[in-house]
Coordinates of C-alpha atoms in Angstrom, one line a residue:
M1 CA -72.0 34.6 -21.6
R2 CA -72.9 33.5 -18.2
R3 CA -74.0 36.3 -15.9
A4 CA -72.7 35.8 -12.4
F5 CA -75.2 34.8 -9.7
A6 CA -74.6 32.8 -6.5
L7 CA -76.3 32.5 -3.2
P8 CA -74.2 33.2 0.0
P9 CA -73.4 30.1 1.9
A10 CA -76.5 30.1 4.1
D11 CA -79.5 27.9 4.9
R12 CA -81.9 30.4 3.4
V13 CA -81.7 33.4 1.1
W14 CA -80.7 36.4 3.1
L15 CA -83.5 39.0 3.3
G16 CA -83.2 41.3 6.3
V17 CA -82.3 44.7 7.7
N18 CA -79.4 46.4 9.4
F19 CA -80.4 46.6 13.1
W20 CA -80.2 49.2 15.8
S21 CA -82.9 49.2 18.4
R22 CA -85.1 52.3 18.6
V23 CA -83.9 52.4 22.2
G24 CA -80.5 53.9 21.9
G25 CA -79.7 53.5 18.2
P26 CA -75.8 53.1 18.1
R27 CA -75.9 53.3 21.9
M28 CA -78.4 50.5 22.2
W29 CA -75.9 48.2 24.1
P30 CA -75.4 50.5 27.2
R31 CA -79.2 51.1 27.2
Y32 CA -80.2 47.6 26.1
D33 CA -84.0 46.9 26.4
G34 CA -84.5 43.2 25.6
Q35 CA -88.3 43.4 25.5
T36 CA -88.2 46.2 22.9
V37 CA -85.7 44.3 20.8
A38 CA -87.8 41.2 20.9
K39 CA -90.8 43.2 19.6
E40 CA -88.7 44.8 16.9
L41 CA -87.5 41.4 15.7
Q42 CA -90.9 39.9 15.7
V43 CA -92.3 42.6 13.4
L44 CA -89.5 41.8 11.0
A45 CA -90.1 38.1 11.2
D46 CA -93.8 38.6 10.6
H47 CA -93.0 40.2 7.3
G48 CA -90.8 37.3 6.1
L49 CA -87.4 38.7 7.1
T50 CA -85.0 36.0 8.3
M51 CA -81.8 37.9 9.3
T52 CA -80.3 41.1 10.5
R53 CA -76.9 42.8 10.4
S54 CA -75.8 43.8 13.9
F55 CA -73.0 46.0 15.2
F56 CA -70.3 45.9 17.9
F57 CA -70.0 49.6 18.6
W58 CA -66.2 49.5 19.0
P59 CA -65.7 52.3 21.6
D60 CA -68.2 50.6 23.8
F61 CA -67.2 47.0 23.4
M62 CA -63.4 47.6 23.7
P63 CA -62.9 50.3 26.3
T64 CA -59.1 49.6 26.5
P65 CA -56.7 48.0 24.1
D66 CA -56.8 44.6 26.0
T67 CA -60.2 44.5 27.7
L68 CA -63.8 44.0 26.7
D69 CA -67.0 45.2 28.3
E70 CA -68.5 42.0 29.8
T71 CA -71.9 43.6 30.4
L72 CA -72.3 44.5 26.8
L73 CA -71.1 41.0 25.7
D74 CA -73.8 39.5 27.8
R75 CA -76.4 41.7 26.2
F76 CA -75.3 40.7 22.8
A77 CA -75.6 37.1 23.8
D78 CA -79.2 37.8 24.8
F79 CA -79.7 39.5 21.4
L80 CA -78.6 36.3 19.7
D81 CA -80.9 34.2 21.8
L82 CA -83.8 36.5 20.8
H83 CA -83.0 35.8 17.1
E84 CA -82.8 32.1 17.7
A85 CA -86.1 32.0 19.5
I86 CA -88.0 33.2 16.4
G87 CA -85.9 31.5 13.7
M88 CA -83.8 34.5 12.7
R89 CA -80.0 34.9 12.4
T90 CA -77.6 37.9 12.4
V91 CA -74.3 38.9 10.9
P92 CA -72.2 40.8 13.5
T93 CA -70.1 43.7 12.4
L94 CA -66.7 44.0 14.2
I95 CA -64.9 47.4 13.8
V96 CA -67.7 49.9 14.0
G97 CA -66.2 53.3 14.3
H98 CA -68.3 55.0 11.6
M99 CA -72.0 55.3 11.8
S100 CA -74.5 57.5 9.9
G101 CA -72.4 60.5 9.4
E102 CA -70.0 60.5 12.3
N103 CA -66.8 58.7 13.3
W104 CA -66.2 57.5 16.9
D105 CA -62.8 56.2 18.1
P106 CA -62.0 54.2 21.1
A107 CA -60.2 56.6 23.5
W108 CA -57.0 54.7 23.2
R109 CA -56.6 54.8 19.4
D110 CA -54.6 58.0 19.6
G111 CA -54.6 58.7 15.9
R112 CA -52.9 55.5 14.8
D113 CA -53.4 54.3 11.2
L114 CA -56.1 51.6 11.2
Y115 CA -54.5 49.8 8.3
A116 CA -50.7 50.3 8.6
D117 CA -50.0 50.6 12.3
V118 CA -48.9 47.0 13.2
W119 CA -50.0 47.3 16.9
L120 CA -53.4 48.7 16.0
V121 CA -54.1 46.1 13.4
G122 CA -53.1 43.5 16.0
R123 CA -55.7 45.0 18.4
Q124 CA -58.4 44.7 15.7
A125 CA -57.4 41.1 15.0
W126 CA -57.5 40.4 18.8
F127 CA -61.0 41.9 19.0
A128 CA -62.2 39.7 16.1
E129 CA -60.7 36.6 17.8
M130 CA -62.4 37.4 21.1
M131 CA -65.8 38.0 19.5
A132 CA -65.5 34.7 17.7
R133 CA -64.5 32.8 20.8
R134 CA -67.5 34.2 22.5
F135 CA -70.2 33.9 19.8
A136 CA -69.1 31.8 16.8
S137 CA -70.8 28.7 18.2
H138 CA -74.1 30.4 18.6
P139 CA -76.6 29.1 16.0
A140 CA -78.0 32.6 15.4
V141 CA -74.7 33.8 13.9
A142 CA -75.0 33.6 10.1
G143 CA -71.7 35.3 9.1
W144 CA -69.3 38.1 10.0
L145 CA -68.3 41.5 8.7
L146 CA -65.0 43.1 9.5
S147 CA -66.2 46.7 9.5
N148 CA -68.9 49.3 8.7
E149 CA -67.9 51.4 5.8
M150 CA -64.2 51.3 6.7
P151 CA -63.2 53.7 3.9
L152 CA -65.1 56.5 5.8
Y153 CA -63.4 55.5 9.1
G154 CA -59.9 54.4 8.1
G155 CA -59.7 56.6 5.1
L156 CA -57.9 55.8 1.9
G157 CA -55.1 53.2 1.9
T158 CA -52.9 51.3 -0.6
V159 CA -54.1 48.0 -2.1
P160 CA -51.4 46.0 -0.4
T161 CA -51.9 47.5 3.0
V162 CA -55.7 47.3 3.0
T163 CA -55.6 43.7 1.7
A164 CA -53.1 42.8 4.4
W165 CA -55.3 44.4 7.1
A166 CA -58.3 42.5 5.9
Q167 CA -56.4 39.2 5.8
L168 CA -55.1 39.7 9.4
V169 CA -58.4 40.5 10.9
I170 CA -60.0 37.5 9.2
Q171 CA -57.3 35.3 10.5
G172 CA -58.2 36.6 14.0
L173 CA -61.8 35.6 13.4
R174 CA -60.7 32.1 12.3
A175 CA -58.3 31.7 15.2
G176 CA -61.3 32.4 17.5
G177 CA -63.3 29.6 15.9
A178 CA -65.4 31.5 13.4
H179 CA -66.5 29.0 10.8
Q180 CA -69.3 31.2 9.2
P181 CA -68.9 33.1 6.0
V182 CA -67.1 36.5 6.2
S183 CA -66.9 39.7 4.2
I184 CA -65.4 43.2 4.6
G185 CA -68.3 45.7 5.2
D186 CA -66.5 48.3 3.1
G187 CA -69.5 48.9 0.8
A188 CA -67.7 47.6 -2.2
W189 CA -66.5 51.1 -2.8
T190 CA -63.6 50.2 -5.1
V191 CA -62.1 51.2 -8.4
E192 CA -64.0 48.4 -10.1
T193 CA -67.4 49.9 -9.0
N194 CA -66.8 53.7 -8.9
A195 CA -63.6 54.2 -11.0
S196 CA -62.0 55.8 -7.9
P197 CA -59.0 54.1 -6.2
S198 CA -59.5 53.7 -2.5
G199 CA -57.1 51.0 -1.5
Y200 CA -60.0 48.5 -1.6
R201 CA -59.9 46.3 -4.7
L202 CA -62.4 43.5 -5.2
R203 CA -60.0 41.4 -7.2
E204 CA -57.6 41.3 -4.3
L205 CA -60.2 41.0 -1.5
G206 CA -62.2 38.4 -3.4
P207 CA -60.1 35.4 -2.4
L208 CA -60.4 36.4 1.3
V209 CA -64.2 36.7 1.5
D210 CA -67.3 34.7 1.0
W211 CA -69.5 37.5 -0.4
V212 CA -69.2 41.1 -1.7
G213 CA -71.5 43.6 -0.1
P214 CA -72.4 46.8 -1.9
H215 CA -73.7 49.8 0.0
V216 CA -75.8 51.9 -2.4
Y217 CA -77.5 55.3 -1.8
P218 CA -77.6 56.9 -5.2
M219 CA -78.4 60.6 -5.9
G220 CA -79.5 61.0 -9.5
D221 CA -81.3 63.1 -12.1
D222 CA -83.1 60.4 -14.1
P223 CA -85.7 58.0 -12.7
V224 CA -84.6 55.0 -14.8
R225 CA -80.9 55.5 -13.9
Q226 CA -82.0 55.9 -10.3
H227 CA -83.9 52.6 -10.4
L228 CA -81.1 50.7 -12.1
R229 CA -78.1 52.2 -10.3
T230 CA -78.0 49.6 -7.6
A231 CA -78.4 46.7 -10.1
F232 CA -75.5 48.1 -12.2
L233 CA -73.3 48.3 -9.1
C234 CA -74.2 44.8 -8.2
E235 CA -73.3 43.7 -11.7
L236 CA -69.9 45.4 -11.4
A237 CA -69.3 43.8 -8.0
T238 CA -69.4 40.3 -9.5
V239 CA -65.8 40.9 -10.6
A240 CA -64.7 39.3 -7.4
G241 CA -66.2 36.0 -8.4
K242 CA -68.1 35.8 -5.1
P243 CA -71.8 36.1 -4.3
V244 CA -73.2 39.6 -4.1
V245 CA -75.3 40.6 -1.1
L246 CA -76.8 44.1 -1.2
E247 CA -75.6 44.8 2.3
E248 CA -77.0 48.3 2.6
F249 CA -79.7 50.2 0.6
G250 CA -82.7 52.3 1.5
A251 CA -84.0 55.8 1.8
S252 CA -85.0 58.3 4.4
T253 CA -88.7 59.3 4.4
D254 CA -87.3 62.8 5.0
F255 CA -86.1 62.5 1.4
V256 CA -89.0 60.6 -0.2
S257 CA -92.7 60.2 0.3
E258 CA -94.1 57.1 1.7
E259 CA -95.6 56.1 -1.6
N260 CA -92.4 56.7 -3.5
L261 CA -90.4 54.9 -0.9
G262 CA -92.4 51.8 -1.8
H263 CA -91.7 52.3 -5.5
Y264 CA -88.0 52.8 -4.8
Y265 CA -87.7 49.6 -2.7
R266 CA -89.7 47.6 -5.2
Q267 CA -87.4 48.7 -8.0
V268 CA -84.2 48.2 -6.1
L269 CA -85.1 44.7 -4.9
H270 CA -86.2 43.3 -8.2
N271 CA -83.6 45.1 -10.4
S272 CA -80.8 44.1 -8.1
L273 CA -81.9 40.5 -8.2
L274 CA -81.7 40.7 -12.0
G275 CA -78.4 42.5 -11.7
G276 CA -76.8 39.6 -9.7
S277 CA -77.5 40.3 -6.1
A278 CA -78.6 37.2 -4.1
G279 CA -79.1 38.7 -0.7
W280 CA -80.7 41.9 0.6
V281 CA -80.1 43.8 3.9
A282 CA -82.0 47.1 4.0
W283 CA -81.0 50.1 6.0
N284 CA -82.5 49.9 8.5
N285 CA -85.0 48.4 10.9
T286 CA -86.6 51.4 12.6
D287 CA -86.8 55.2 12.8
F288 CA -85.2 56.9 15.8
D289 CA -87.4 59.9 16.6
D290 CA -86.5 59.8 20.3
L291 CA -82.8 60.3 19.5
I292 CA -83.0 63.7 17.7
D293 CA -80.8 65.4 20.3
E294 CA -78.0 63.0 20.0
P295 CA -75.3 62.7 17.4
P296 CA -75.2 61.6 14.6
Y297 CA -78.9 62.4 14.4
S298 CA -78.6 65.9 15.9
H299 CA -76.5 67.0 12.9
H300 CA -77.7 64.5 10.3
P301 CA -81.5 64.5 11.2
F302 CA -82.5 62.8 8.0
E303 CA -80.8 59.7 9.4
L304 CA -83.6 59.4 11.9
H305 CA -86.0 58.1 9.2
F306 CA -84.4 55.3 7.2
G307 CA -86.4 52.7 9.1
V308 CA -88.6 50.0 7.5
T309 CA -90.8 50.7 10.6
D310 CA -91.6 53.9 12.3
S311 CA -90.4 54.7 15.8
N312 CA -93.5 53.0 17.2
G313 CA -92.8 49.8 15.3
A314 CA -95.5 50.3 12.7
P315 CA -94.5 49.0 9.2
K316 CA -93.7 51.5 6.5
S317 CA -94.1 50.8 2.7
A318 CA -90.5 49.6 2.6
L319 CA -91.3 46.7 4.9
R320 CA -94.4 45.8 2.9
E321 CA -92.3 45.7 -0.2
L322 CA -89.8 43.4 1.5
A323 CA -92.6 41.1 2.5
D324 CA -93.9 41.0 -1.1
F325 CA -90.4 40.3 -2.4
R326 CA -90.1 37.4 0.0
T327 CA -93.3 35.9 -1.5
V328 CA -91.7 36.1 -5.0
L329 CA -88.4 34.6 -3.8
D330 CA -90.3 31.7 -2.3
A331 CA -92.5 31.2 -5.3
V332 CA -89.6 30.8 -7.7
D333 CA -87.5 29.0 -5.2
L334 CA -84.5 31.3 -5.6
A335 CA -82.0 28.8 -4.2
R336 CA -82.6 26.7 -7.3
C337 CA -82.4 29.5 -9.8
A338 CA -79.7 31.1 -12.0
R339 CA -79.6 34.1 -14.2
A340 CA -80.3 33.5 -17.8
D341 CA -77.2 33.5 -20.1
T342 CA -76.8 36.5 -22.4
E343 CA -75.2 37.0 -25.8
V344 CA -74.6 40.7 -25.3
G345 CA -71.6 42.1 -23.5
I346 CA -70.7 45.6 -22.5
V347 CA -66.9 46.0 -22.6
V348 CA -65.4 47.9 -19.6
P349 CA -62.0 49.2 -20.7
A350 CA -59.0 48.4 -18.4
H351 CA -58.5 52.2 -18.1
V352 CA -61.7 52.3 -16.1
D353 CA -61.1 49.6 -13.5
S354 CA -57.3 49.5 -13.4
E355 CA -54.6 51.9 -12.6
H356 CA -52.6 52.9 -15.7
P357 CA -49.9 55.5 -15.6
F358 CA -50.9 59.1 -16.5
T359 CA -54.6 58.5 -17.0
D360 CA -57.2 60.9 -15.8
L361 CA -59.9 60.2 -13.1
G362 CA -62.3 62.4 -15.0
D363 CA -62.0 60.2 -18.1
Q364 CA -62.5 57.1 -15.9
A365 CA -65.7 58.6 -14.3
A366 CA -67.1 59.7 -17.7
A367 CA -66.5 56.3 -19.2
L368 CA -68.2 54.5 -16.3
A369 CA -71.2 56.8 -16.6
A370 CA -71.5 55.9 -20.3
I371 CA -71.2 52.2 -19.5
E372 CA -74.0 52.6 -17.0
Q373 CA -76.2 54.2 -19.6
A374 CA -75.4 51.4 -22.0
Y375 CA -76.4 48.9 -19.3
L376 CA -79.8 50.3 -18.9
T377 CA -80.3 51.0 -22.6
A378 CA -79.7 47.3 -23.3
R379 CA -82.3 46.5 -20.7
E380 CA -84.7 48.9 -22.4
A381 CA -84.0 47.2 -25.8
G382 CA -85.0 43.8 -24.3
V383 CA -81.5 42.4 -24.6
P384 CA -80.0 42.5 -21.0
A385 CA -76.2 42.7 -21.2
G386 CA -73.4 41.2 -19.1
I387 CA -70.2 43.0 -18.1
V388 CA -67.0 42.1 -20.0
R389 CA -63.9 43.5 -18.4
E390 CA -60.9 44.1 -20.6
S391 CA -58.7 43.7 -17.5
G392 CA -59.9 40.1 -17.0
G393 CA -59.7 39.3 -20.7
I394 CA -62.4 39.9 -23.3
T395 CA -64.3 36.6 -23.6
D396 CA -65.5 35.1 -26.8
D397 CA -69.0 34.1 -25.7
C398 CA -71.0 37.0 -27.0
R399 CA -72.6 37.7 -30.4
L400 CA -72.8 41.5 -29.7
Y401 CA -70.1 43.5 -27.9
L402 CA -70.9 47.1 -26.9
L403 CA -68.2 49.6 -26.3
P404 CA -70.1 52.8 -25.4
S405 CA -68.7 56.3 -25.9
A406 CA -65.2 55.0 -25.8
K407 CA -62.0 57.1 -25.7
Q408 CA -59.7 54.5 -24.3
L409 CA -58.9 50.8 -24.8
T410 CA -55.5 49.1 -24.7
G411 CA -53.8 48.2 -28.0
P412 CA -54.3 44.4 -27.3
G413 CA -57.9 45.1 -26.5
W414 CA -58.6 46.6 -29.9
R415 CA -56.9 43.7 -31.6
R416 CA -59.0 41.3 -29.5
L417 CA -62.3 43.0 -30.6
E418 CA -61.3 42.9 -34.2
A419 CA -60.5 39.2 -33.9
L420 CA -63.9 38.6 -32.3
A421 CA -65.6 40.4 -35.2
H422 CA -63.6 38.4 -37.7
A423 CA -64.9 35.2 -35.9
G424 CA -68.5 36.3 -36.4
A425 CA -69.4 38.8 -33.6
T426 CA -70.8 42.3 -34.1
V427 CA -68.7 44.9 -32.3
Y428 CA -70.3 48.3 -31.8
V429 CA -68.1 51.2 -30.8
S430 CA -69.4 54.8 -30.3
Y431 CA -66.6 57.3 -30.2
C432 CA -66.1 59.9 -27.5
H433 CA -63.3 62.5 -26.9
G434 CA -63.5 61.7 -23.2
G435 CA -64.5 63.6 -20.1
T436 CA -61.5 65.9 -20.0
D437 CA -58.9 67.5 -22.3
N438 CA -56.2 65.2 -21.1
Q439 CA -54.7 63.9 -24.4
R440 CA -58.2 64.4 -25.9
G441 CA -58.6 62.2 -28.9
P442 CA -59.0 58.5 -29.8
W443 CA -56.7 56.2 -27.8
Y444 CA -57.3 53.6 -30.5
A445 CA -54.9 51.1 -32.2
G446 CA -55.4 52.5 -35.7
L447 CA -58.9 54.0 -35.9
N448 CA -58.8 54.3 -39.7
A449 CA -57.8 50.7 -40.4
L450 CA -60.0 49.3 -37.7
F451 CA -63.2 50.8 -38.9
G452 CA -62.5 51.3 -42.6
V453 CA -62.6 55.1 -42.5
R454 CA -60.4 58.1 -42.8
H455 CA -60.8 60.5 -39.9
R456 CA -60.5 64.3 -40.3
L457 CA -59.7 65.3 -36.7
R458 CA -57.7 68.5 -35.9
Y459 CA -55.1 68.2 -33.3
G460 CA -56.4 69.4 -29.9
I461 CA -59.7 70.6 -31.4
V462 CA -63.1 69.0 -31.1
D463 CA -65.8 69.1 -33.7
R464 CA -68.6 70.5 -31.6
I465 CA -72.2 69.4 -31.7
T466 CA -74.0 72.8 -31.8
A467 CA -77.6 71.6 -32.2
D468 CA -79.7 70.5 -29.2
T469 CA -80.8 67.4 -31.0
V470 CA -78.8 64.9 -33.1
E471 CA -80.7 63.1 -35.9
F472 CA -79.7 59.8 -37.5
T473 CA -81.3 58.9 -40.9
F474 CA -80.8 55.3 -41.9
Q475 CA -79.6 54.9 -45.4
R476 CA -79.5 51.1 -45.2
D477 CA -81.4 48.5 -43.2
L478 CA -79.8 47.6 -39.9
G479 CA -81.5 44.6 -38.2
S480 CA -85.0 45.7 -37.3
L481 CA -84.4 49.4 -38.4
A482 CA -85.4 49.9 -42.0
A483 CA -83.8 52.4 -44.4
G484 CA -85.5 55.8 -44.0
T485 CA -85.9 55.5 -40.2
V486 CA -85.0 58.6 -38.3
L487 CA -83.8 58.5 -34.7
S488 CA -83.3 61.6 -32.6
F489 CA -81.0 62.0 -29.6
T490 CA -80.6 64.8 -27.1
A491 CA -77.2 66.4 -27.3
G492 CA -75.7 66.7 -23.8
G493 CA -72.4 66.5 -21.9
N494 CA -69.5 68.8 -21.3
P495 CA -67.6 70.4 -24.2
H496 CA -65.3 67.4 -24.5
Q497 CA -68.2 65.0 -24.8
R498 CA -70.5 67.1 -26.9
A499 CA -68.6 66.5 -30.0
Y500 CA -68.6 64.1 -33.0
L501 CA -65.9 62.2 -35.0
P502 CA -65.6 63.5 -38.6
V503 CA -64.8 60.6 -40.9
D504 CA -65.0 59.6 -44.5
P505 CA -65.8 56.0 -45.5
V506 CA -63.0 53.9 -47.1
D507 CA -63.8 50.2 -46.6
A508 CA -66.9 50.8 -44.6
E509 CA -70.5 51.3 -45.7
V510 CA -72.5 54.2 -44.3
I511 CA -75.5 52.9 -42.4
A512 CA -76.9 56.3 -41.2
T513 CA -76.1 59.9 -41.7
D514 CA -76.6 63.0 -39.4
A515 CA -78.7 66.0 -40.3
E516 CA -75.8 67.5 -42.3
G517 CA -75.3 64.3 -44.3
R518 CA -72.2 63.3 -42.5
P519 CA -71.5 59.6 -41.6
A520 CA -73.0 58.8 -38.3
L521 CA -73.1 55.0 -38.3
L522 CA -70.7 52.9 -40.4
R523 CA -70.3 49.2 -40.8
R524 CA -67.1 47.4 -41.8
A525 CA -67.5 43.7 -42.6
V526 CA -64.7 41.6 -41.1
G527 CA -64.5 37.9 -41.6
T528 CA -68.0 36.6 -40.8
G529 CA -68.8 39.5 -38.4
A530 CA -68.7 43.3 -38.4
L531 CA -67.3 46.4 -36.7
V532 CA -69.9 49.2 -36.3
L533 CA -68.7 52.7 -35.6
C534 CA -71.0 55.4 -34.3
T535 CA -69.4 58.8 -34.7
Y536 CA -71.5 60.4 -31.9
P537 CA -71.1 59.6 -28.2
L538 CA -74.8 58.7 -27.7
E539 CA -74.4 57.1 -24.3
A540 CA -72.2 59.8 -22.9
M541 CA -74.7 62.5 -24.1
A542 CA -77.6 60.6 -22.5
A543 CA -75.7 60.0 -19.3
A544 CA -75.2 63.7 -18.9
T545 CA -78.8 64.6 -19.6
P546 CA -81.5 64.7 -16.8
E547 CA -84.8 63.0 -17.2
V548 CA -83.8 61.5 -20.6
N549 CA -84.7 57.8 -20.4
P550 CA -85.9 56.0 -22.2
E551 CA -84.2 57.7 -25.2
Q552 CA -83.9 56.3 -28.7
T553 CA -80.5 54.6 -28.3
W554 CA -82.6 51.5 -27.2
R555 CA -83.9 51.2 -30.8
L556 CA -80.3 51.2 -32.1
Y557 CA -79.3 48.5 -29.6
A558 CA -82.3 46.4 -30.5
A559 CA -81.4 46.7 -34.1
L560 CA -77.7 45.8 -33.4
A561 CA -78.9 42.7 -31.4
D562 CA -81.1 41.7 -34.3
H563 CA -78.2 42.2 -36.8
A564 CA -76.0 40.1 -34.5
G565 CA -78.5 37.2 -34.3
V566 CA -79.5 37.8 -30.7
R567 CA -83.0 36.5 -30.2
P568 CA -84.4 37.1 -26.7
P569 CA -87.2 34.6 -25.9
V570 CA -89.5 37.3 -24.6
R571 CA -89.9 41.0 -25.6
S572 CA -92.2 43.7 -24.4
G573 CA -91.6 46.0 -27.3
D574 CA -91.9 48.9 -24.8
P575 CA -88.7 50.5 -23.4
S576 CA -90.5 51.4 -20.2
V577 CA -91.0 47.7 -19.4
L578 CA -87.7 46.0 -18.7
V579 CA -87.7 42.2 -19.3
D580 CA -85.2 39.7 -17.8
R581 CA -85.2 36.1 -16.8
L582 CA -84.1 33.6 -14.1
V583 CA -83.9 29.9 -15.0
R584 CA -84.7 27.2 -12.4
D585 CA -82.8 23.9 -12.3
D586 CA -85.8 22.1 -13.6
G587 CA -85.8 24.2 -16.8
T588 CA -88.6 26.6 -15.7
Q589 CA -88.0 30.1 -16.9
F590 CA -89.3 33.0 -14.8
I591 CA -89.8 36.2 -16.7
W592 CA -89.6 39.6 -14.8
L593 CA -91.5 42.6 -16.1
V594 CA -90.3 45.8 -14.3
S595 CA -92.1 49.0 -15.3
Q596 CA -90.3 52.3 -15.4
S597 CA -93.5 54.2 -16.1
P598 CA -95.1 56.5 -13.5
D599 CA -98.5 55.6 -14.9
P600 CA -100.3 52.2 -15.3
L601 CA -99.7 50.6 -18.6
T602 CA -100.6 47.4 -20.5
V603 CA -98.1 45.4 -22.6
T604 CA -98.5 42.5 -25.0
L605 CA -95.5 40.2 -24.9
E606 CA -94.0 38.5 -27.9
G607 CA -92.1 35.2 -27.8
T608 CA -92.2 32.2 -25.5
P609 CA -95.8 31.4 -24.2
L610 CA -96.1 32.5 -20.6
A611 CA -98.4 31.8 -17.6
D612 CA -99.3 33.5 -14.4
L613 CA -96.8 32.7 -11.7
D614 CA -99.4 31.6 -9.1
T615 CA -102.3 30.2 -11.1
G616 CA -100.6 28.9 -14.3
T617 CA -103.1 30.7 -16.4
P618 CA -101.7 31.4 -19.9
T619 CA -101.2 35.1 -20.5
A620 CA -99.6 37.4 -23.1
T621 CA -101.1 40.7 -22.1
V622 CA -100.1 42.1 -18.8
N623 CA -101.3 45.1 -16.8
L624 CA -98.7 46.9 -14.7
P625 CA -99.4 49.6 -12.1
A626 CA -97.1 52.6 -11.7
Y627 CA -93.5 51.3 -11.4
G628 CA -95.0 47.9 -11.0
V629 CA -93.4 44.4 -11.2
R630 CA -94.9 41.2 -12.5
V631 CA -93.3 37.8 -12.6
L632 CA -94.5 35.2 -15.1
R633 CA -93.3 31.7 -15.9
S634 CA -92.8 29.8 -19.1
S635 CA -95.9 27.7 -19.8
R636 CA -94.0 24.8 -21.3

């Protein structure tokens, strides 16, 4: 399957920062200091950054419903001129009422609904039109954003109302002459990315916008999940069919050491590129130590220190990582590259990203967590997977389909997977009772017939996993796993997830058994393919376990891929070294090695001959520093 990847419509790959000057922060426009701004921009340009995201602080720029502050508009014009003078561009953000932990209203809003009040939507569209009339012709304007994290400012809405709001404000921009690309600025916080309905839906907003912009600040309990969370969300965001720009990411040095900030930036940048992002805008350009007495920093003081420079303008490790990333982007000529196709697909059930009647948000969240775990496990196995959404139709372009820790799929979805297996694919399904006790059991279209088993479930009762570790002993070969191999998995999860599926084989062969001799992995041959049932929710258990990765499910995935005939051109053989590829339009393959190890390590690669990216020297053995990244290219 093709993995989505497209550059935003721009003259150069977007790599930049969200910008507030250290003089004033969100109040920079009333206190505007052009000399300081020029210095701040120059530091960014010196490190290879080419753009910023900027903000019209709405209460300041629109003091009454039908007037604009001309002084501030003149200052923004100077801001644009400063960008142009050093070859940078900016993406202005229109409705900025939320910023860094506080909401600010224009005095005249008077509690009106930002999405549904016709008059207020009209005022927003008018503001967009006026900003476009004033600035759309300026060469420093690279694009437009409607808002800054509007779900935090406008709250939840309905899909029709939110979509109509976006459409009307965009029409205001276009009426004012804005010809540049446009997006929402909502953070891509939608049911497709977080399994929580907000009124924002990427499938509905996709036709209106030119890119989708995730805002990602994960809190986690596992380093590998933390490093890949942003990539996973970018992968999910491709559902809109538009380029993905990582519009906000970063970390406060109140939360992370300077050294670990560099590691985090390096991991986010490279993994999100491999996850489908084609633009990066870090939060943010500078620290704000002089603003400690002012909201939002007075009550959210950690927000003072998200800068890629300190409050004196000195680069932090984050900016140095951005500069190194620019060097790599230029070396591979990213504008000519595409993500390598994959033959492995992770199926996202429609119950996760669509609103079905009488389903449970807890089940949706649990399923999405298991899907995320499967995503990183496939990366550890050396077989990066694409996302296959049941709601968009399960495509027929994969050799291996993974349905991890699944409670729910629609009836037609089950029939589709069986048909794909009949046509030659390997379909792997691990069972899970779900994240809650809402109709706890298999929402399968005939589990017994589908997998060639007879289940022994008791109504309303789960068969609990009581041991802390689950062991699989392989009774037959499966791909690269030989009979006699033993794999161990940590048992985790809530009482609904920490349970197995009791079955007896009927038309299926038992591939592996658990420590009590019960079937743990079964294979039913179907046509020229196979359905593989795992009776333990391996991915859900891992997703609920801190500090667990890499865990041994990667070996199972590697064996399933081998069984399915998936042959990646390069493998590290080490789950701590993630391998993925970009392909340039001249056929050159670029191989990314991304270490998840806190210690230096050395790996010997198998497969396609490789060479150093810069020198062309052939190499098969690679040294990687802690959490290091190395990019190689095919030598033929």
